[in-house]
mmCIF file of C-alpha atoms in Angstrom:
data_model
loop_
_atom_site.group_PDB
_atom_site.id
_atom_site.type_symbol
_atom_site.label_atom_id
_atom_site.label_comp_id
_atom_site.label_asym_id
_atom_site.label_seq_id
_atom_site.Cartn_x
_atom_site.Cartn_y
_atom_site.Cartn_z
ATOM 1 C CA GLU W 1 14.979 -37.866 53.136
ATOM 2 C CA VAL W 2 16.376 -35.514 55.768
ATOM 3 C CA GLN W 3 15.714 -31.876 54.975
ATOM 4 C CA LEU W 4 16.709 -28.786 56.931
ATOM 5 C CA LEU W 5 15.435 -25.420 55.746
ATOM 6 C CA GLU W 6 16.688 -22.243 57.387
ATOM 7 C CA SER W 7 14.899 -18.917 57.253
ATOM 8 C CA GLY W 8 14.917 -15.546 58.949
ATOM 9 C CA GLY W 9 18.194 -14.125 57.711
ATOM 10 C CA GLY W 10 18.520 -10.621 56.341
ATOM 11 C CA LEU W 11 20.016 -7.193 56.860
ATOM 12 C CA VAL W 12 20.023 -5.858 60.407
ATOM 13 C CA GLN W 13 21.622 -2.796 61.955
ATOM 14 C CA PRO W 14 24.391 -3.081 64.539
ATOM 15 C CA GLY W 15 22.887 -3.649 67.959
ATOM 16 C CA GLY W 16 19.769 -5.159 66.454
ATOM 17 C CA SER W 17 18.136 -8.560 66.808
ATOM 18 C CA LEU W 18 17.121 -11.355 64.494
ATOM 19 C CA ARG W 19 15.509 -14.767 64.947
ATOM 20 C CA LEU W 20 16.528 -17.623 62.699
ATOM 21 C CA SER W 21 14.390 -20.703 62.177
ATOM 22 C CA CYS W 22 15.177 -24.152 60.838
ATOM 23 C CA ALA W 23 12.353 -26.419 59.692
ATOM 24 C CA ALA W 24 13.293 -30.094 59.848
ATOM 25 C CA SER W 25 11.719 -33.069 58.090
ATOM 26 C CA GLY W 26 12.515 -36.650 57.178
ATOM 27 C CA PHE W 27 13.547 -37.809 60.657
ATOM 28 C CA THR W 28 12.233 -37.990 64.229
ATOM 29 C CA PHE W 29 13.254 -34.466 65.237
ATOM 30 C CA SER W 30 13.054 -34.925 69.003
ATOM 31 C CA SER W 31 15.493 -37.844 68.883
ATOM 32 C CA TYR W 32 18.440 -35.787 67.718
ATOM 33 C CA ALA W 33 20.523 -32.922 68.980
ATOM 34 C CA MET W 34 20.789 -29.909 66.695
ATOM 35 C CA SER W 35 23.252 -27.107 66.193
ATOM 36 C CA TRP W 36 23.914 -23.807 64.486
ATOM 37 C CA VAL W 37 27.173 -23.257 62.614
ATOM 38 C CA ARG W 38 28.106 -20.054 60.821
ATOM 39 C CA GLN W 39 30.499 -19.059 58.082
ATOM 40 C CA ALA W 40 31.597 -15.489 57.534
ATOM 41 C CA PRO W 41 32.081 -14.489 53.876
ATOM 42 C CA GLY W 42 35.203 -16.163 52.528
ATOM 43 C CA LYS W 43 36.044 -17.700 55.906
ATOM 44 C CA GLY W 44 35.889 -21.100 57.574
ATOM 45 C CA LEU W 45 33.234 -22.840 59.644
ATOM 46 C CA ASP W 46 32.528 -21.512 63.125
ATOM 47 C CA TRP W 47 30.356 -23.441 65.565
ATOM 48 C CA VAL W 48 27.762 -21.245 67.344
ATOM 49 C CA SER W 49 25.443 -23.270 69.554
ATOM 50 C CA GLY W 50 23.973 -26.702 70.195
ATOM 51 C CA ILE W 51 20.878 -28.142 71.866
ATOM 52 C CA SER W 52 20.033 -31.678 72.932
ATOM 53 C CA GLY W 53 17.110 -33.600 71.493
ATOM 54 C CA SER W 54 14.900 -32.888 74.496
ATOM 55 C CA GLY W 55 15.976 -29.259 74.626
ATOM 56 C CA ASP W 56 17.158 -29.468 78.233
ATOM 57 C CA THR W 57 20.850 -29.029 77.465
ATOM 58 C CA THR W 58 22.352 -26.167 75.496
ATOM 59 C CA HIS W 59 25.866 -24.937 74.822
ATOM 60 C CA TYR W 60 27.269 -21.796 73.244
ATOM 61 C CA ALA W 61 30.512 -20.567 71.755
ATOM 62 C CA GLU W 62 32.118 -17.906 73.931
ATOM 63 C CA SER W 63 31.738 -15.381 71.125
ATOM 64 C CA VAL W 64 27.932 -15.505 71.318
ATOM 65 C CA LYS W 65 27.296 -16.458 74.946
ATOM 66 C CA GLY W 66 24.838 -14.043 76.561
ATOM 67 C CA ARG W 67 23.718 -12.654 73.190
ATOM 68 C CA PHE W 68 22.330 -15.688 71.345
ATOM 69 C CA THR W 69 19.723 -18.186 72.552
ATOM 70 C CA ILE W 70 19.101 -21.550 70.934
ATOM 71 C CA SER W 71 15.757 -23.277 71.352
ATOM 72 C CA ARG W 72 13.595 -25.902 69.716
ATOM 73 C CA ASP W 73 9.946 -26.805 69.418
ATOM 74 C CA ASN W 74 9.720 -30.552 68.952
ATOM 75 C CA SER W 75 5.989 -30.345 68.282
ATOM 76 C CA LYS W 76 6.761 -28.179 65.256
ATOM 77 C CA ASN W 77 9.991 -29.926 64.194
ATOM 78 C CA SER W 78 11.714 -26.582 64.394
ATOM 79 C CA LEU W 79 14.989 -25.162 65.663
ATOM 80 C CA TYR W 80 15.539 -21.499 66.465
ATOM 81 C CA LEU W 81 18.344 -19.054 67.119
ATOM 82 C CA GLN W 82 17.501 -15.741 68.765
ATOM 83 C CA MET W 83 20.338 -13.321 68.099
ATOM 84 C CA ASN W 84 20.585 -10.065 70.062
ATOM 85 C CA SER W 85 23.155 -7.262 70.212
ATOM 86 C CA LEU W 86 24.385 -8.106 66.763
ATOM 87 C CA GLY W 87 27.684 -6.756 65.524
ATOM 88 C CA ALA W 88 29.517 -6.735 62.216
ATOM 89 C CA GLU W 89 31.441 -9.809 63.359
ATOM 90 C CA ASP W 90 28.183 -11.783 63.316
ATOM 91 C CA THR W 91 27.783 -11.312 59.555
ATOM 92 C CA ALA W 92 27.753 -14.831 58.129
ATOM 93 C CA VAL W 93 25.774 -17.597 56.526
ATOM 94 C CA TYR W 94 24.111 -19.490 59.379
ATOM 95 C CA TYR W 95 23.655 -23.229 58.918
ATOM 96 C CA CYS W 96 21.358 -25.496 60.839
ATOM 97 C CA ALA W 97 22.931 -28.929 61.370
ATOM 98 C CA LYS W 98 21.635 -32.216 62.715
ATOM 99 C CA LEU W 99 23.749 -34.305 65.055
ATOM 100 C CA ARG W 100 23.818 -38.081 64.789
ATOM 101 C CA ASN W 101 22.769 -38.563 68.417
ATOM 102 C CA ARG W 102 20.312 -37.268 71.006
ATOM 103 C CA GLY W 103 22.951 -35.799 73.290
ATOM 104 C CA LEU W 104 25.399 -33.051 72.456
ATOM 105 C CA ILE W 105 28.722 -34.817 72.943
ATOM 106 C CA PRO W 106 30.334 -36.711 71.472
ATOM 107 C CA GLY W 107 28.402 -35.850 68.358
ATOM 108 C CA TYR W 108 29.130 -34.853 64.794
ATOM 109 C CA PHE W 109 26.943 -33.233 62.160
ATOM 110 C CA ASP W 110 25.485 -35.617 59.604
ATOM 111 C CA TYR W 111 23.087 -33.290 57.775
ATOM 112 C CA TRP W 112 23.219 -29.573 57.073
ATOM 113 C CA GLY W 113 20.735 -27.060 55.721
ATOM 114 C CA GLN W 114 21.608 -24.711 52.867
ATOM 115 C CA GLY W 115 22.060 -21.749 55.179
ATOM 116 C CA THR W 116 20.591 -18.276 55.624
ATOM 117 C CA LEU W 117 22.636 -15.099 55.289
ATOM 118 C CA VAL W 118 22.752 -12.602 58.117
ATOM 119 C CA THR W 119 24.268 -9.224 57.315
ATOM 120 C CA VAL W 120 24.906 -6.754 60.112
ATOM 121 C CA SER W 121 25.457 -3.313 58.696
ATOM 122 C CA SER W 122 24.228 0.252 59.008
ATOM 123 C CA ASP X 1 39.307 -24.814 74.180
ATOM 124 C CA ILE X 2 40.660 -27.352 71.737
ATOM 125 C CA GLN X 3 42.340 -25.831 68.710
ATOM 126 C CA MET X 4 42.452 -27.622 65.369
ATOM 127 C CA THR X 5 45.169 -26.874 62.828
ATOM 128 C CA GLN X 6 45.017 -28.120 59.261
ATOM 129 C CA SER X 7 47.824 -28.269 56.742
ATOM 130 C CA PRO X 8 48.283 -27.277 54.066
ATOM 131 C CA SER X 9 45.882 -24.359 53.697
ATOM 132 C CA THR X 10 45.863 -24.811 49.935
ATOM 133 C CA LEU X 11 46.819 -27.836 47.906
ATOM 134 C CA SER X 12 47.267 -27.901 44.130
ATOM 135 C CA ALA X 13 46.777 -31.320 42.567
ATOM 136 C CA SER X 14 45.825 -33.082 39.365
ATOM 137 C CA VAL X 15 43.124 -35.618 38.623
ATOM 138 C CA GLY X 16 44.405 -39.031 39.655
ATOM 139 C CA ASP X 17 46.778 -37.717 42.323
ATOM 140 C CA ARG X 18 46.886 -39.111 45.841
ATOM 141 C CA VAL X 19 46.119 -36.286 48.244
ATOM 142 C CA THR X 20 46.702 -36.120 51.984
ATOM 143 C CA ILE X 21 45.469 -33.427 54.377
ATOM 144 C CA THR X 22 46.673 -33.276 57.974
ATOM 145 C CA CYS X 23 44.769 -32.090 61.017
ATOM 146 C CA ARG X 24 46.336 -31.618 64.448
ATOM 147 C CA ALA X 25 44.513 -31.100 67.722
ATOM 148 C CA SER X 26 45.931 -28.998 70.571
ATOM 149 C CA GLN X 27 45.172 -31.854 72.988
ATOM 150 C CA SER X 28 44.138 -35.462 72.696
ATOM 151 C CA ILE X 29 40.677 -35.970 71.242
ATOM 152 C CA SER X 30 40.857 -39.776 71.065
ATOM 153 C CA SER X 31 39.130 -40.610 67.761
ATOM 154 C CA TRP X 32 36.426 -37.965 68.016
ATOM 155 C CA LEU X 33 37.188 -36.378 64.670
ATOM 156 C CA ALA X 34 35.092 -35.764 61.560
ATOM 157 C CA TRP X 35 35.941 -34.553 58.071
ATOM 158 C CA TYR X 36 33.653 -32.475 55.858
ATOM 159 C CA GLN X 37 33.761 -31.397 52.225
ATOM 160 C CA GLN X 38 32.386 -28.042 51.158
ATOM 161 C CA LYS X 39 31.925 -26.715 47.656
ATOM 162 C CA PRO X 40 31.416 -22.996 46.922
ATOM 163 C CA GLY X 41 27.943 -21.810 47.847
ATOM 164 C CA LYS X 42 26.975 -25.180 49.288
ATOM 165 C CA ALA X 43 26.582 -26.651 52.738
ATOM 166 C CA PRO X 44 29.306 -28.881 54.156
ATOM 167 C CA LYS X 45 28.955 -32.622 53.605
ATOM 168 C CA LEU X 46 30.050 -35.276 56.085
ATOM 169 C CA LEU X 47 32.752 -37.584 54.732
ATOM 170 C CA ILE X 48 34.367 -39.305 57.704
ATOM 171 C CA TYR X 49 33.456 -39.671 61.388
ATOM 172 C CA LYS X 50 35.242 -41.196 64.350
ATOM 173 C CA ALA X 51 38.505 -40.503 62.538
ATOM 174 C CA SER X 52 38.263 -43.390 60.083
ATOM 175 C CA SER X 53 34.618 -44.387 59.556
ATOM 176 C CA LEU X 54 33.349 -43.659 56.062
ATOM 177 C CA GLU X 55 29.922 -42.038 55.933
ATOM 178 C CA SER X 56 27.358 -43.974 53.915
ATOM 179 C CA GLY X 57 27.360 -43.007 50.254
ATOM 180 C CA VAL X 58 30.839 -41.454 50.319
ATOM 181 C CA PRO X 59 33.202 -42.923 47.704
ATOM 182 C CA SER X 60 35.791 -45.360 49.011
ATOM 183 C CA ARG X 61 38.640 -43.241 47.616
ATOM 184 C CA PHE X 62 38.213 -41.136 50.760
ATOM 185 C CA SER X 63 39.794 -42.478 53.930
ATOM 186 C CA GLY X 64 40.712 -41.155 57.331
ATOM 187 C CA SER X 65 43.240 -42.207 59.924
ATOM 188 C CA GLY X 66 44.801 -41.147 63.192
ATOM 189 C CA SER X 67 44.011 -40.825 66.865
ATOM 190 C CA GLY X 68 45.017 -38.651 69.766
ATOM 191 C CA THR X 69 46.259 -35.415 68.253
ATOM 192 C CA GLU X 70 47.210 -36.191 64.663
ATOM 193 C CA PHE X 71 44.841 -37.143 61.866
ATOM 194 C CA THR X 72 44.871 -37.419 58.096
ATOM 195 C CA LEU X 73 42.315 -37.390 55.304
ATOM 196 C CA THR X 74 43.470 -39.155 52.162
ATOM 197 C CA ILE X 75 41.921 -39.128 48.710
ATOM 198 C CA SER X 76 43.472 -42.070 46.914
ATOM 199 C CA SER X 77 42.837 -40.867 43.360
ATOM 200 C CA LEU X 78 41.577 -37.313 43.029
ATOM 201 C CA GLN X 79 38.485 -36.934 40.852
ATOM 202 C CA PRO X 80 37.101 -33.750 39.224
ATOM 203 C CA ASP X 81 34.261 -33.689 41.765
ATOM 204 C CA ASP X 82 36.754 -33.606 44.659
ATOM 205 C CA PHE X 83 38.019 -30.077 44.080
ATOM 206 C CA ALA X 84 36.609 -28.390 47.162
ATOM 207 C CA THR X 85 37.501 -27.204 50.653
ATOM 208 C CA TYR X 86 37.917 -29.788 53.400
ATOM 209 C CA TYR X 87 37.459 -29.198 57.113
ATOM 210 C CA CYS X 88 38.321 -31.329 60.096
ATOM 211 C CA GLN X 89 36.235 -31.029 63.260
ATOM 212 C CA GLN X 90 36.826 -32.271 66.772
ATOM 213 C CA TYR X 91 33.821 -33.366 68.814
ATOM 214 C CA HIS X 92 35.588 -34.507 71.956
ATOM 215 C CA ASN X 93 34.716 -31.289 73.772
ATOM 216 C CA TYR X 94 31.824 -29.688 71.948
ATOM 217 C CA TRP X 95 33.040 -28.634 68.526
ATOM 218 C CA THR X 96 35.940 -26.905 66.835
ATOM 219 C CA PHE X 97 36.718 -26.817 63.131
ATOM 220 C CA GLY X 98 40.061 -26.580 61.448
ATOM 221 C CA GLN X 99 40.613 -23.558 59.216
ATOM 222 C CA GLY X 100 40.081 -25.583 56.049
ATOM 223 C CA THR X 101 42.183 -26.929 53.193
ATOM 224 C CA ARG X 102 41.324 -25.841 49.687
ATOM 225 C CA VAL X 103 42.086 -28.464 47.047
ATOM 226 C CA GLU X 104 42.526 -26.746 43.707
ATOM 227 C CA ILE X 105 43.322 -27.840 40.187
ATOM 228 C CA LYS X 106 47.021 -27.824 39.379
#
């Protein structure tokens, strides 16, 4: 059974940093691309970043480019999102999602974690 | 960037109704479209991929159609478990979601 478990969310001050983690199990982690998707309170889904199965290809939404870094450790079956220079607009539940293929595109998300809440506030 | 526009934003329906949600892309995305269902406080769930392929385990009352720029998600006979928010997503050029359609009880 595929399981994705996010952690690392919490309250952070504007301008601060946070690192999210996603622990994956139930599938061969290195064979699949992964992504982060966020959802601000009461709002829709907003794609953040994606990384190929090998980790050699990454892509970011314009809204986070230069501030967020996606990475993965295939030896630990783990996905990460380093978030710097956080602002109130980054407040959201952050979901880890598995893609159905090794590459980034064309790829859709077949499994999602339950999410971790990031709140940016002073 | 490819923009995705769903309509309606909210839909009121009764159990047993046939429900259709429309999703339009700002440029052609071929059939690279997925549909997700999300319930309050829960993660999204994949329903349809490649515009019309039903994900394993998803009830057959859900169906998708379309190609190019116009797509539809149809629920043939709405069930109590189907009251939720539905999102379309293009994956032709990375990813963009529609704004969502909330299906509520009439």
